Amino acid sequence: MDVRLRHTLLGQPLVQKYAGLIRGLGDDALALADSFALEQCVKRDWLLDAFANG
C-alpha cells in the first residue's frame, strides 16, 4: 500500500510536465509512444519472481 501511495503522490505532479513534453508532437512520435501502451507489454514471470523473491 505504501508503494502505491508514494507512486501516486510522486507521479501525479509529473502528469502536467509530461503532457507538455508530448503536446504538439506529430503522428510518428505519437505512434512510437503507443508502443509503450500497457496492452503491448509482455509479462515476464521470471522477472516478477526475481523482484518478489529478491
PDB file of C-alpha atoms in Angstrom:
ATOM      1  CA  MET A   1       0.000   0.000   0.000  1.00  0.00           C
ATOM      2  CA  ASP A   2       2.788   2.439   0.864  1.00  0.00           C
ATOM      3  CA  VAL A   3       4.421   1.939  -2.527  1.00  0.00           C
ATOM      4  CA  ARG A   4       1.216   2.683  -4.427  1.00  0.00           C
ATOM      5  CA  LEU A   5       0.618   5.765  -2.340  1.00  0.00           C
ATOM      6  CA  ARG A   6       4.131   7.068  -2.977  1.00  0.00           C
ATOM      7  CA  HIS A   7       3.855   6.378  -6.705  1.00  0.00           C
ATOM      8  CA  THR A   8       0.545   8.234  -6.842  1.00  0.00           C
ATOM      9  CA  LEU A   9       1.811  11.189  -4.828  1.00  0.00           C
ATOM     10  CA  LEU A  10       5.017  11.453  -6.852  1.00  0.00           C
ATOM     11  CA  GLY A  11       3.566  10.538 -10.234  1.00  0.00           C
ATOM     12  CA  GLN A  12       0.533  12.791 -10.284  1.00  0.00           C
ATOM     13  CA  PRO A  13       2.505  16.074 -10.303  1.00  0.00           C
ATOM     14  CA  LEU A  14       4.523  14.817 -13.261  1.00  0.00           C
ATOM     15  CA  VAL A  15       1.439  14.383 -15.440  1.00  0.00           C
ATOM     16  CA  GLN A  16       1.383  18.053 -16.436  1.00  0.00           C
ATOM     17  CA  LYS A  17       5.123  18.065 -17.078  1.00  0.00           C
ATOM     18  CA  TYR A  18       4.981  15.055 -19.401  1.00  0.00           C
ATOM     19  CA  ALA A  19       1.788  16.261 -21.057  1.00  0.00           C
ATOM     20  CA  GLY A  20       3.689  19.401 -22.012  1.00  0.00           C
ATOM     21  CA  LEU A  21       6.507  17.337 -23.493  1.00  0.00           C
ATOM     22  CA  ILE A  22       4.256  15.406 -25.863  1.00  0.00           C
ATOM     23  CA  ARG A  23       1.912  18.280 -26.744  1.00  0.00           C
ATOM     24  CA  GLY A  24       2.312  19.172 -30.409  1.00  0.00           C
ATOM     25  CA  LEU A  25       4.210  16.054 -31.447  1.00  0.00           C
ATOM     26  CA  GLY A  26       3.455  14.570 -34.842  1.00  0.00           C
ATOM     27  CA  ASP A  27       1.753  11.294 -35.648  1.00  0.00           C
ATOM     28  CA  ASP A  28       5.050   9.380 -35.958  1.00  0.00           C
ATOM     29  CA  ALA A  29       6.158  10.299 -32.452  1.00  0.00           C
ATOM     30  CA  LEU A  30       2.747   9.503 -31.009  1.00  0.00           C
ATOM     31  CA  ALA A  31       2.720   6.126 -32.782  1.00  0.00           C
ATOM     32  CA  LEU A  32       6.050   5.366 -31.129  1.00  0.00           C
ATOM     33  CA  ALA A  33       4.576   6.285 -27.752  1.00  0.00           C
ATOM     34  CA  ASP A  34       1.735   3.830 -28.391  1.00  0.00           C
ATOM     35  CA  SER A  35       4.289   1.021 -28.441  1.00  0.00           C
ATOM     36  CA  PHE A  36       4.665   1.565 -24.682  1.00  0.00           C
ATOM     37  CA  ALA A  37       0.943   1.045 -24.024  1.00  0.00           C
ATOM     38  CA  LEU A  38       0.001  -1.477 -21.361  1.00  0.00           C
ATOM     39  CA  GLU A  39      -1.645  -3.677 -23.993  1.00  0.00           C
ATOM     40  CA  GLN A  40       1.763  -4.030 -25.691  1.00  0.00           C
ATOM     41  CA  CYS A  41       3.535  -5.178 -22.521  1.00  0.00           C
ATOM     42  CA  VAL A  42       4.830  -8.712 -22.214  1.00  0.00           C
ATOM     43  CA  LYS A  43       4.582 -10.363 -18.817  1.00  0.00           C
ATOM     44  CA  ARG A  44       7.937 -11.819 -17.791  1.00  0.00           C
ATOM     45  CA  ASP A  45       7.279 -14.275 -14.977  1.00  0.00           C
ATOM     46  CA  TRP A  46      10.978 -14.829 -14.289  1.00  0.00           C
ATOM     47  CA  LEU A  47      11.433 -11.101 -13.686  1.00  0.00           C
ATOM     48  CA  LEU A  48       8.368 -10.889 -11.454  1.00  0.00           C
ATOM     49  CA  ASP A  49       9.712 -13.820  -9.435  1.00  0.00           C
ATOM     50  CA  ALA A  50      13.102 -12.148  -9.121  1.00  0.00           C
ATOM     51  CA  PHE A  51      11.510  -8.983  -7.739  1.00  0.00           C
ATOM     52  CA  ALA A  52       9.186 -10.878  -5.429  1.00  0.00           C
ATOM     53  CA  ASN A  53      11.828 -13.202  -4.029  1.00  0.00           C
ATOM     54  CA  GLY A  54      14.815 -10.872  -4.081  1.00  0.00           C
TER      55      GLY A  54
END
